[in-house]
């Protein structure tokens, strides 16, 4: 006997509606409601004693790009509200409506809709890997399983805030000298292309031999005037293709990460920042109850450096075969002795997450001090470079005038 297969009901897509109406007392009220259609909105509000007068779909305006700072702020807000006892769905509503970036609001409303239909929070986050990495989702999943979601969200918010703070400090340390040197190059190019040729016309009427520095500067100026499009095109093209290759080539990334760690001035700061992120990530994962081998899956990528990613893979392999974390880290040969000794104490005392957190705190303070000292070191160094460059050009152009004055 043939039986008719029961087709699953098609899930209605919910749309956000903006409504305006009057309550039982004739007072004008307004708000927003997600529903499968206008009829559902009218019926829902009618049960609440509201007569709808205006109803329209709410379209999200195109917002700014969602940044890591947006996700960090959302994590802190969600953790704070859940700590205060606000229900999860209501917390999403509050954060979404209060965010100034429409893109973030739409993302949070979409996640809320998934959770409202029965999807777990970590599975809802996994649908958006561009914004929520495996570490984020794993910690949320561990919090849901253990019933301590608000505690892990607080720990996750602290982790993201500290990681973002380190990244900002490294970027500020690198941005300042790059910006100053870029401006110096532009100013030099302007002098070479427009100012020096004007002096050259004056000097040709002297009929005397020009000093060697002046001749050198004039030759460089002639080169700039003749091939300025090649110089600027080649420079900007090289920078563009370099960053494209860095972003798309894994081998290029590994090579640059290795060179950055060996850089004479910035290498030590980058290494300390990488160790701080590595230990902070492992401490956060281990404190959340994630097994050590599984924790190491997220640690390598969170470190942000290919050298430490390769070292983490090696450590994970050794730990999975029974080697202690201390010995595996010593075999990787990328961690200072102090780090491995602190890890050894943590393993012996059963407080590994606490010791890793102390190591992260120490290296974060080291990064703060290193960036401060680096800034104080770079300022006089940049002033010397600019003084020699611009001052040398000015002196070279005025030497013939001084020589002419002595002859007269």
mmCIF file of C-alpha atoms in Angstrom:
data_model
loop_
_atom_site.group_PDB
_atom_site.id
_atom_site.type_symbol
_atom_site.label_atom_id
_atom_site.label_comp_id
_atom_site.label_asym_id
_atom_site.label_seq_id
_atom_site.Cartn_x
_atom_site.Cartn_y
_atom_site.Cartn_z
ATOM 1 C CA UNK A 1 0.000 0.000 0.000
ATOM 2 C CA UNK A 2 1.449 3.284 -1.071
ATOM 3 C CA UNK A 3 1.730 5.994 1.501
ATOM 4 C CA UNK A 4 2.026 9.689 0.883
ATOM 5 C CA UNK A 5 5.203 11.165 2.291
ATOM 6 C CA UNK A 6 4.555 14.050 4.592
ATOM 7 C CA UNK A 7 6.409 17.057 3.347
ATOM 8 C CA UNK A 8 8.135 19.132 6.011
ATOM 9 C CA UNK A 9 6.589 22.512 6.536
ATOM 10 C CA UNK A 10 8.491 25.242 4.821
ATOM 11 C CA UNK A 11 10.065 27.581 7.345
ATOM 12 C CA UNK A 12 8.836 31.126 6.950
ATOM 13 C CA UNK A 13 11.565 33.716 6.738
ATOM 14 C CA UNK A 14 11.113 36.358 9.371
ATOM 15 C CA UNK A 15 11.357 40.020 8.430
ATOM 16 C CA UNK A 16 11.904 42.991 10.672
ATOM 17 C CA UNK A 17 8.952 45.389 10.591
ATOM 18 C CA UNK A 18 8.768 48.939 11.951
ATOM 19 C CA UNK A 19 5.274 49.700 13.242
ATOM 20 C CA UNK A 20 3.346 52.625 14.680
ATOM 21 C CA UNK A 21 -0.086 52.534 16.320
ATOM 22 C CA UNK A 22 -2.303 53.521 19.228
ATOM 23 C CA UNK A 23 -2.749 51.683 22.504
ATOM 24 C CA UNK A 24 -5.932 51.249 24.581
ATOM 25 C CA UNK A 25 -5.689 54.791 25.871
ATOM 26 C CA UNK A 26 -5.228 56.354 22.429
ATOM 27 C CA UNK A 27 -1.561 57.081 23.000
ATOM 28 C CA UNK A 28 0.717 56.810 19.964
ATOM 29 C CA UNK A 29 3.281 54.042 20.338
ATOM 30 C CA UNK A 30 5.887 52.589 17.975
ATOM 31 C CA UNK A 31 8.438 49.832 17.804
ATOM 32 C CA UNK A 32 9.927 46.962 15.820
ATOM 33 C CA UNK A 33 8.870 43.339 15.479
ATOM 34 C CA UNK A 34 10.241 40.330 13.594
ATOM 35 C CA UNK A 35 7.536 38.232 11.965
ATOM 36 C CA UNK A 36 6.742 36.148 8.916
ATOM 37 C CA UNK A 37 4.364 38.693 7.422
ATOM 38 C CA UNK A 38 2.275 41.804 7.960
ATOM 39 C CA UNK A 39 -0.784 39.788 9.023
ATOM 40 C CA UNK A 40 1.207 38.188 11.857
ATOM 41 C CA UNK A 41 2.421 41.611 13.008
ATOM 42 C CA UNK A 42 -1.138 42.979 13.037
ATOM 43 C CA UNK A 43 -2.458 39.937 14.911
ATOM 44 C CA UNK A 44 0.337 40.009 17.489
ATOM 45 C CA UNK A 45 -0.066 43.698 18.225
ATOM 46 C CA UNK A 46 -3.872 43.426 18.286
ATOM 47 C CA UNK A 47 -3.570 40.841 21.067
ATOM 48 C CA UNK A 48 -1.537 43.426 22.968
ATOM 49 C CA UNK A 49 -4.284 45.989 22.564
ATOM 50 C CA UNK A 50 -2.494 48.044 19.902
ATOM 51 C CA UNK A 51 -4.217 49.261 16.745
ATOM 52 C CA UNK A 52 -1.612 49.481 13.976
ATOM 53 C CA UNK A 53 -1.754 52.644 11.876
ATOM 54 C CA UNK A 54 1.590 52.371 10.021
ATOM 55 C CA UNK A 55 3.564 49.268 9.115
ATOM 56 C CA UNK A 56 6.565 48.841 6.843
ATOM 57 C CA UNK A 57 9.522 46.563 6.336
ATOM 58 C CA UNK A 58 12.681 47.913 7.881
ATOM 59 C CA UNK A 59 15.618 47.835 5.481
ATOM 60 C CA UNK A 60 19.083 47.878 6.934
ATOM 61 C CA UNK A 61 21.255 50.651 5.620
ATOM 62 C CA UNK A 62 24.657 49.616 4.445
ATOM 63 C CA UNK A 63 26.920 50.002 7.432
ATOM 64 C CA UNK A 64 30.620 50.041 7.941
ATOM 65 C CA UNK A 65 32.734 46.935 7.821
ATOM 66 C CA UNK A 66 32.480 44.768 10.937
ATOM 67 C CA UNK A 67 35.815 44.939 12.728
ATOM 68 C CA UNK A 68 37.394 42.936 15.516
ATOM 69 C CA UNK A 69 36.700 45.887 17.819
ATOM 70 C CA UNK A 70 32.960 45.524 17.089
ATOM 71 C CA UNK A 71 33.042 41.819 17.996
ATOM 72 C CA UNK A 72 35.041 42.554 21.153
ATOM 73 C CA UNK A 73 32.554 45.201 22.263
ATOM 74 C CA UNK A 74 29.631 42.863 21.544
ATOM 75 C CA UNK A 75 31.261 40.088 23.594
ATOM 76 C CA UNK A 76 31.793 42.395 26.568
ATOM 77 C CA UNK A 77 28.211 43.738 26.385
ATOM 78 C CA UNK A 78 26.698 40.254 26.081
ATOM 79 C CA UNK A 79 28.790 38.973 28.997
ATOM 80 C CA UNK A 80 27.799 41.948 31.188
ATOM 81 C CA UNK A 81 24.073 41.576 30.509
ATOM 82 C CA UNK A 82 24.068 37.824 31.055
ATOM 83 C CA UNK A 83 25.955 38.343 34.323
ATOM 84 C CA UNK A 84 23.177 40.751 35.321
ATOM 85 C CA UNK A 85 20.558 38.071 34.629
ATOM 86 C CA UNK A 86 19.200 39.423 31.333
ATOM 87 C CA UNK A 87 17.906 36.548 29.121
ATOM 88 C CA UNK A 88 20.019 35.670 26.089
ATOM 89 C CA UNK A 89 17.527 36.710 23.386
ATOM 90 C CA UNK A 90 16.744 39.973 25.126
ATOM 91 C CA UNK A 91 20.481 40.653 25.469
ATOM 92 C CA UNK A 92 20.877 40.251 21.702
ATOM 93 C CA UNK A 93 17.999 42.677 21.127
ATOM 94 C CA UNK A 94 19.504 45.308 23.408
ATOM 95 C CA UNK A 95 22.995 45.053 21.904
ATOM 96 C CA UNK A 96 21.703 45.030 18.314
ATOM 97 C CA UNK A 97 19.501 48.092 18.763
ATOM 98 C CA UNK A 98 22.195 49.997 20.634
ATOM 99 C CA UNK A 99 24.962 49.445 18.109
ATOM 100 C CA UNK A 100 25.817 52.369 15.840
ATOM 101 C CA UNK A 101 26.932 50.129 12.958
ATOM 102 C CA UNK A 102 23.943 48.760 10.964
ATOM 103 C CA UNK A 103 26.068 45.840 9.750
ATOM 104 C CA UNK A 104 26.645 44.692 13.338
ATOM 105 C CA UNK A 105 22.953 45.123 14.154
ATOM 106 C CA UNK A 106 21.939 42.944 11.213
ATOM 107 C CA UNK A 107 24.510 40.276 12.116
ATOM 108 C CA UNK A 108 23.258 40.097 15.710
ATOM 109 C CA UNK A 109 19.614 39.991 14.640
ATOM 110 C CA UNK A 110 20.395 37.099 12.280
ATOM 111 C CA UNK A 111 22.192 35.210 15.065
ATOM 112 C CA UNK A 112 19.299 35.924 17.431
ATOM 113 C CA UNK A 113 16.826 34.529 14.895
ATOM 114 C CA UNK A 114 18.855 31.302 14.657
ATOM 115 C CA UNK A 115 19.004 30.921 18.436
ATOM 116 C CA UNK A 116 15.276 31.644 18.709
ATOM 117 C CA UNK A 117 14.515 28.732 16.380
ATOM 118 C CA UNK A 118 16.446 26.289 18.584
ATOM 119 C CA UNK A 119 20.016 26.499 17.263
ATOM 120 C CA UNK A 120 22.695 26.470 19.950
ATOM 121 C CA UNK A 121 24.610 29.708 20.388
ATOM 122 C CA UNK A 122 27.971 28.295 19.319
ATOM 123 C CA UNK A 123 26.420 26.734 16.192
ATOM 124 C CA UNK A 124 24.831 30.091 15.352
ATOM 125 C CA UNK A 125 28.242 31.745 15.688
ATOM 126 C CA UNK A 126 29.865 29.084 13.463
ATOM 127 C CA UNK A 127 27.709 30.237 10.544
ATOM 128 C CA UNK A 128 29.793 33.422 10.455
ATOM 129 C CA UNK A 129 33.458 32.283 10.499
ATOM 130 C CA UNK A 130 34.558 35.647 9.137
ATOM 131 C CA UNK A 131 33.704 37.240 12.497
ATOM 132 C CA UNK A 132 33.808 34.356 14.989
ATOM 133 C CA UNK A 133 36.918 32.165 14.851
ATOM 134 C CA UNK A 134 37.057 28.523 16.079
ATOM 135 C CA UNK A 135 38.488 29.647 19.429
ATOM 136 C CA UNK A 136 35.470 31.900 20.031
ATOM 137 C CA UNK A 137 32.999 29.188 19.053
ATOM 138 C CA UNK A 138 34.785 26.465 21.052
ATOM 139 C CA UNK A 139 34.720 28.559 24.230
ATOM 140 C CA UNK A 140 31.043 29.417 23.777
ATOM 141 C CA UNK A 141 30.290 25.727 23.174
ATOM 142 C CA UNK A 142 32.195 24.735 26.323
ATOM 143 C CA UNK A 143 30.273 27.349 28.313
ATOM 144 C CA UNK A 144 26.926 26.078 27.022
ATOM 145 C CA UNK A 145 27.760 22.468 27.880
ATOM 146 C CA UNK A 146 29.018 23.298 31.371
ATOM 147 C CA UNK A 147 26.233 25.796 32.120
ATOM 148 C CA UNK A 148 28.697 28.632 32.730
ATOM 149 C CA UNK A 149 28.169 30.608 29.531
ATOM 150 C CA UNK A 150 28.238 34.018 31.255
ATOM 151 C CA UNK A 151 31.565 33.219 32.967
ATOM 152 C CA UNK A 152 33.194 32.087 29.739
ATOM 153 C CA UNK A 153 31.846 35.084 27.833
ATOM 154 C CA UNK A 154 33.466 37.315 30.461
ATOM 155 C CA UNK A 155 36.749 35.439 30.100
ATOM 156 C CA UNK A 156 36.455 35.576 26.315
ATOM 157 C CA UNK A 157 35.770 39.328 26.387
ATOM 158 C CA UNK A 158 38.851 39.881 28.568
ATOM 159 C CA UNK A 159 40.940 37.751 26.221
ATOM 160 C CA UNK A 160 39.807 39.666 23.125
ATOM 161 C CA UNK A 161 40.345 43.038 24.824
ATOM 162 C CA UNK A 162 43.912 42.178 25.823
ATOM 163 C CA UNK A 163 44.703 40.707 22.394
ATOM 164 C CA UNK A 164 43.302 43.765 20.614
ATOM 165 C CA UNK A 165 45.258 46.062 22.947
ATOM 166 C CA UNK A 166 48.532 44.343 22.033
ATOM 167 C CA UNK A 167 47.759 44.556 18.316
ATOM 168 C CA UNK A 168 47.022 48.283 18.615
ATOM 169 C CA UNK A 169 50.301 48.924 20.401
ATOM 170 C CA UNK A 170 52.311 47.027 17.796
ATOM 171 C CA UNK A 171 50.537 48.873 14.967
ATOM 172 C CA UNK A 172 51.134 52.250 16.614
ATOM 173 C CA UNK A 173 54.815 51.446 17.075
ATOM 174 C CA UNK A 174 55.133 50.561 13.371
ATOM 175 C CA UNK A 175 52.817 53.225 11.950
ATOM 176 C CA UNK A 176 54.581 56.290 13.361
ATOM 177 C CA UNK A 177 58.009 55.834 11.695
ATOM 178 C CA UNK A 178 56.436 54.599 8.448
ATOM 179 C CA UNK A 179 54.174 57.672 8.268
ATOM 180 C CA UNK A 180 57.038 60.091 8.988
ATOM 181 C CA UNK A 181 59.359 58.487 6.445
ATOM 182 C CA UNK A 182 56.581 58.452 3.823
ATOM 183 C CA UNK A 183 56.008 62.185 4.314
ATOM 184 C CA UNK A 184 59.768 62.754 4.114
ATOM 185 C CA UNK A 185 59.904 60.897 0.791
ATOM 186 C CA UNK A 186 57.041 62.970 -0.640
ATOM 187 C CA UNK A 187 58.634 66.237 0.510
ATOM 188 C CA UNK A 188 61.982 65.175 -0.976
ATOM 189 C CA UNK A 189 60.305 64.273 -4.267
ATOM 190 C CA UNK A 190 58.589 67.682 -4.406
ATOM 191 C CA UNK A 191 61.919 69.430 -3.792
ATOM 192 C CA UNK A 192 63.646 67.344 -6.447
ATOM 193 C CA UNK A 193 60.980 67.851 -9.111
ATOM 194 C CA UNK A 194 60.075 71.528 -8.633
ATOM 195 C CA UNK A 195 62.508 73.339 -6.334
ATOM 196 C CA UNK A 196 65.931 72.080 -7.470
ATOM 197 C CA UNK A 197 65.278 72.749 -11.217
ATOM 198 C CA UNK A 198 64.544 76.397 -10.338
ATOM 199 C CA UNK A 199 67.918 76.651 -8.573
ATOM 200 C CA UNK A 200 69.563 74.895 -11.515
ATOM 201 C CA UNK A 201 68.446 77.633 -13.917
ATOM 202 C CA UNK A 202 69.975 80.254 -11.627
ATOM 203 C CA UNK A 203 73.258 78.347 -11.247
ATOM 204 C CA UNK A 204 73.743 77.952 -15.006
ATOM 205 C CA UNK A 205 74.143 81.737 -15.294
ATOM 206 C CA UNK A 206 77.012 81.798 -12.773
ATOM 207 C CA UNK A 207 79.530 80.388 -15.217
ATOM 208 C CA UNK A 208 81.534 78.834 -12.362
ATOM 209 C CA UNK A 209 82.221 75.275 -11.243
ATOM 210 C CA UNK A 210 79.591 74.006 -8.854
ATOM 211 C CA UNK A 211 80.428 72.056 -5.652
ATOM 212 C CA UNK A 212 80.221 68.260 -5.779
ATOM 213 C CA UNK A 213 77.200 67.999 -3.395
ATOM 214 C CA UNK A 214 75.274 70.449 -5.600
ATOM 215 C CA UNK A 215 76.115 68.499 -8.757
ATOM 216 C CA UNK A 216 75.004 65.263 -7.082
ATOM 217 C CA UNK A 217 71.665 66.752 -5.982
ATOM 218 C CA UNK A 218 71.073 68.221 -9.443
ATOM 219 C CA UNK A 219 71.774 64.838 -11.050
ATOM 220 C CA UNK A 220 69.280 63.165 -8.733
ATOM 221 C CA UNK A 221 66.785 65.933 -9.518
ATOM 222 C CA UNK A 222 67.210 65.347 -13.274
ATOM 223 C CA UNK A 223 66.506 61.654 -12.689
ATOM 224 C CA UNK A 224 63.342 62.460 -10.704
ATOM 225 C CA UNK A 225 62.117 64.902 -13.361
ATOM 226 C CA UNK A 226 62.746 62.468 -16.213
ATOM 227 C CA UNK A 227 61.494 59.276 -14.579
ATOM 228 C CA UNK A 228 59.067 60.421 -11.860
ATOM 229 C CA UNK A 229 56.299 58.171 -13.193
ATOM 230 C CA UNK A 230 58.594 55.140 -13.050
ATOM 231 C CA UNK A 231 59.729 55.984 -9.511
ATOM 232 C CA UNK A 232 56.242 56.506 -8.093
ATOM 233 C CA UNK A 233 54.647 53.760 -10.168
ATOM 234 C CA UNK A 234 57.362 51.290 -9.270
ATOM 235 C CA UNK A 235 57.231 52.202 -5.572
ATOM 236 C CA UNK A 236 53.467 51.993 -5.157
ATOM 237 C CA UNK A 237 53.258 48.972 -7.455
ATOM 238 C CA UNK A 238 55.906 47.147 -5.460
ATOM 239 C CA UNK A 239 54.103 47.887 -2.196
ATOM 240 C CA UNK A 240 50.785 46.709 -3.652
ATOM 241 C CA UNK A 241 52.146 43.465 -5.104
ATOM 242 C CA UNK A 242 54.142 42.815 -1.926
ATOM 243 C CA UNK A 243 51.021 42.941 0.255
ATOM 244 C CA UNK A 244 49.046 40.897 -2.267
ATOM 245 C CA UNK A 245 51.745 38.227 -2.271
ATOM 246 C CA UNK A 246 51.941 38.362 1.522
ATOM 247 C CA UNK A 247 48.187 37.842 1.822
ATOM 248 C CA UNK A 248 47.862 35.058 -0.755
ATOM 249 C CA UNK A 249 51.147 33.153 -0.534
ATOM 250 C CA UNK A 250 51.592 30.911 2.502
ATOM 251 C CA UNK A 251 55.314 30.626 1.842
ATOM 252 C CA UNK A 252 55.614 34.416 1.691
ATOM 253 C CA UNK A 253 53.806 34.722 5.028
ATOM 254 C CA UNK A 254 56.112 32.203 6.669
ATOM 255 C CA UNK A 255 59.203 33.952 5.328
ATOM 256 C CA UNK A 256 58.030 37.389 6.469
ATOM 257 C CA UNK A 257 56.977 36.124 9.901
ATOM 258 C CA UNK A 258 60.440 34.624 10.350
ATOM 259 C CA UNK A 259 62.146 37.848 9.221
ATOM 260 C CA UNK A 260 59.954 40.006 11.474
ATOM 261 C CA UNK A 261 61.014 38.009 14.529
ATOM 262 C CA UNK A 262 64.665 38.592 13.587
ATOM 263 C CA UNK A 263 64.294 42.324 12.852
ATOM 264 C CA UNK A 264 66.875 44.329 14.849
ATOM 265 C CA UNK A 265 64.536 46.895 16.449
ATOM 266 C CA UNK A 266 60.979 45.589 16.169
ATOM 267 C CA UNK A 267 61.735 41.862 16.341
ATOM 268 C CA UNK A 268 61.906 41.698 20.142
ATOM 269 C CA UNK A 269 58.583 43.550 20.504
ATOM 270 C CA UNK A 270 56.828 41.278 17.995
ATOM 271 C CA UNK A 271 58.221 38.150 19.701
ATOM 272 C CA UNK A 272 56.999 39.307 23.132
ATOM 273 C CA UNK A 273 53.568 40.150 21.724
ATOM 274 C CA UNK A 274 53.338 36.742 20.045
ATOM 275 C CA UNK A 275 54.263 34.905 23.243
ATOM 276 C CA UNK A 276 51.705 36.990 25.172
ATOM 277 C CA UNK A 277 48.930 36.045 22.708
ATOM 278 C CA UNK A 278 50.024 32.382 22.685
ATOM 279 C CA UNK A 279 50.003 31.991 26.460
ATOM 280 C CA UNK A 280 46.843 34.075 26.906
ATOM 281 C CA UNK A 281 44.964 31.920 24.389
ATOM 282 C CA UNK A 282 46.101 28.637 25.940
ATOM 283 C CA UNK A 283 45.281 29.909 29.444
ATOM 284 C CA UNK A 284 41.777 30.927 28.343
ATOM 285 C CA UNK A 285 41.080 27.627 26.584
ATOM 286 C CA UNK A 286 42.487 25.469 29.397
ATOM 287 C CA UNK A 287 40.601 27.405 32.095
ATOM 288 C CA UNK A 288 37.378 26.797 30.154
ATOM 289 C CA UNK A 289 37.854 23.057 30.560
ATOM 290 C CA UNK A 290 38.916 22.360 26.979
ATOM 291 C CA UNK A 291 41.419 19.459 26.891
ATOM 292 C CA UNK A 292 45.023 20.470 26.283
ATOM 293 C CA UNK A 293 45.401 18.749 22.898
ATOM 294 C CA UNK A 294 42.188 20.330 21.620
ATOM 295 C CA UNK A 295 43.183 23.719 23.046
ATOM 296 C CA UNK A 296 46.373 23.681 21.013
ATOM 297 C CA UNK A 297 44.261 23.527 17.821
ATOM 298 C CA UNK A 298 43.220 27.146 18.361
ATOM 299 C CA UNK A 299 46.403 28.427 19.995
ATOM 300 C CA UNK A 300 48.713 28.304 16.973
ATOM 301 C CA UNK A 301 46.470 30.358 14.713
ATOM 302 C CA UNK A 302 45.696 32.866 17.473
ATOM 303 C CA UNK A 303 49.415 33.568 17.955
ATOM 304 C CA UNK A 304 49.452 35.319 14.583
ATOM 305 C CA UNK A 305 52.886 34.111 13.521
ATOM 306 C CA UNK A 306 53.742 31.171 11.245
ATOM 307 C CA UNK A 307 56.857 30.284 13.276
ATOM 308 C CA UNK A 308 54.770 29.789 16.414
ATOM 309 C CA UNK A 309 52.047 28.033 14.416
ATOM 310 C CA UNK A 310 54.576 25.411 13.260
ATOM 311 C CA UNK A 311 55.930 25.150 16.809
ATOM 312 C CA UNK A 312 52.381 24.652 18.163
ATOM 313 C CA UNK A 313 51.698 21.834 15.701
ATOM 314 C CA UNK A 314 54.905 20.144 16.840
ATOM 315 C CA UNK A 315 53.984 20.652 20.514
ATOM 316 C CA UNK A 316 50.500 19.251 19.925
ATOM 317 C CA UNK A 317 51.919 16.138 18.268
ATOM 318 C CA UNK A 318 54.297 15.478 21.164
ATOM 319 C CA UNK A 319 51.657 16.166 23.836
ATOM 320 C CA UNK A 320 49.204 13.783 22.150
ATOM 321 C CA UNK A 321 51.809 10.979 22.461
ATOM 322 C CA UNK A 322 52.256 11.509 26.201
ATOM 323 C CA UNK A 323 55.016 14.131 26.378
ATOM 324 C CA UNK A 324 54.522 16.825 28.994
ATOM 325 C CA UNK A 325 53.751 20.333 27.781
ATOM 326 C CA UNK A 326 56.961 21.658 29.343
ATOM 327 C CA UNK A 327 59.193 19.220 27.476
ATOM 328 C CA UNK A 328 57.292 19.759 24.214
ATOM 329 C CA UNK A 329 57.713 23.537 24.526
ATOM 330 C CA UNK A 330 61.430 23.139 25.251
ATOM 331 C CA UNK A 331 61.804 20.938 22.155
ATOM 332 C CA UNK A 332 60.077 23.599 20.022
ATOM 333 C CA UNK A 333 62.955 25.984 20.862
ATOM 334 C CA UNK A 334 60.921 29.190 20.433
ATOM 335 C CA UNK A 335 60.052 29.962 24.062
ATOM 336 C CA UNK A 336 62.317 31.673 26.613
ATOM 337 C CA UNK A 337 63.447 29.673 29.643
ATOM 338 C CA UNK A 338 61.231 31.700 31.966
ATOM 339 C CA UNK A 339 58.117 30.633 30.041
ATOM 340 C CA UNK A 340 58.926 26.925 30.137
ATOM 341 C CA UNK A 341 59.823 27.091 33.836
ATOM 342 C CA UNK A 342 56.491 28.766 34.655
ATOM 343 C CA UNK A 343 54.681 26.106 32.625
ATOM 344 C CA UNK A 344 56.569 23.376 34.488
ATOM 345 C CA UNK A 345 55.492 24.857 37.841
ATOM 346 C CA UNK A 346 51.920 25.064 36.592
ATOM 347 C CA UNK A 347 51.894 21.425 35.515
ATOM 348 C CA UNK A 348 53.363 20.260 38.823
ATOM 349 C CA UNK A 349 50.954 22.315 40.934
ATOM 350 C CA UNK A 350 47.871 21.658 38.797
ATOM 351 C CA UNK A 351 47.418 25.371 38.128
ATOM 352 C CA UNK A 352 48.571 25.527 34.527
ATOM 353 C CA UNK A 353 45.948 28.078 33.440
ATOM 354 C CA UNK A 354 46.919 30.382 36.318
ATOM 355 C CA UNK A 355 50.634 30.204 35.461
ATOM 356 C CA UNK A 356 49.984 30.748 31.768
ATOM 357 C CA UNK A 357 47.892 33.786 32.665
ATOM 358 C CA UNK A 358 50.761 35.191 34.767
ATOM 359 C CA UNK A 359 53.164 34.662 31.847
ATOM 360 C CA UNK A 360 50.743 36.482 29.530
ATOM 361 C CA UNK A 361 50.433 39.363 32.017
ATOM 362 C CA UNK A 362 54.222 39.618 32.260
ATOM 363 C CA UNK A 363 54.774 39.731 28.507
ATOM 364 C CA UNK A 364 51.919 42.171 27.968
ATOM 365 C CA UNK A 365 53.648 44.529 30.415
ATOM 366 C CA UNK A 366 56.914 43.903 28.557
ATOM 367 C CA UNK A 367 55.222 44.888 25.304
ATOM 368 C CA UNK A 368 53.926 48.103 26.929
ATOM 369 C CA UNK A 369 57.407 49.042 28.135
ATOM 370 C CA UNK A 370 59.048 48.034 24.846
ATOM 371 C CA UNK A 371 56.623 50.132 22.779
ATOM 372 C CA UNK A 372 57.129 53.127 25.086
ATOM 373 C CA UNK A 373 60.918 52.869 24.895
ATOM 374 C CA UNK A 374 60.741 52.235 21.153
ATOM 375 C CA UNK A 375 58.698 55.408 20.653
ATOM 376 C CA UNK A 376 61.181 57.462 22.689
ATOM 377 C CA UNK A 377 64.033 55.942 20.678
ATOM 378 C CA UNK A 378 62.436 56.417 17.269
ATOM 379 C CA UNK A 379 61.617 60.114 17.689
ATOM 380 C CA UNK A 380 65.235 61.381 17.887
ATOM 381 C CA UNK A 381 66.315 58.847 15.255
ATOM 382 C CA UNK A 382 63.660 60.088 12.833
ATOM 383 C CA UNK A 383 64.604 63.699 13.568
ATOM 384 C CA UNK A 384 68.230 62.911 12.731
ATOM 385 C CA UNK A 385 67.222 61.235 9.458
ATOM 386 C CA UNK A 386 64.973 64.133 8.456
ATOM 387 C CA UNK A 387 67.613 66.668 9.497
ATOM 388 C CA UNK A 388 70.329 64.993 7.418
ATOM 389 C CA UNK A 389 68.033 64.527 4.413
ATOM 390 C CA UNK A 390 66.315 67.916 4.252
ATOM 391 C CA UNK A 391 69.270 69.818 5.694
ATOM 392 C CA UNK A 392 71.623 68.174 3.218
ATOM 393 C CA UNK A 393 69.433 69.239 0.301
ATOM 394 C CA UNK A 394 69.213 72.832 1.539
ATOM 395 C CA UNK A 395 72.962 73.128 2.160
ATOM 396 C CA UNK A 396 73.766 71.591 -1.238
ATOM 397 C CA UNK A 397 71.579 74.166 -2.980
ATOM 398 C CA UNK A 398 73.028 77.121 -1.060
ATOM 399 C CA UNK A 399 76.714 76.165 -1.354
ATOM 400 C CA UNK A 400 77.106 77.831 -4.790
ATOM 401 C CA UNK A 401 75.525 81.035 -3.403
ATOM 402 C CA UNK A 402 78.005 81.069 -0.505
ATOM 403 C CA UNK A 403 80.855 80.437 -2.945
ATOM 404 C CA UNK A 404 79.663 83.276 -5.179
ATOM 405 C CA UNK A 405 79.499 85.611 -2.195
ATOM 406 C CA UNK A 406 83.109 84.838 -1.197
ATOM 407 C CA UNK A 407 84.302 85.498 -4.770
ATOM 408 C CA UNK A 408 82.523 88.851 -4.934
#
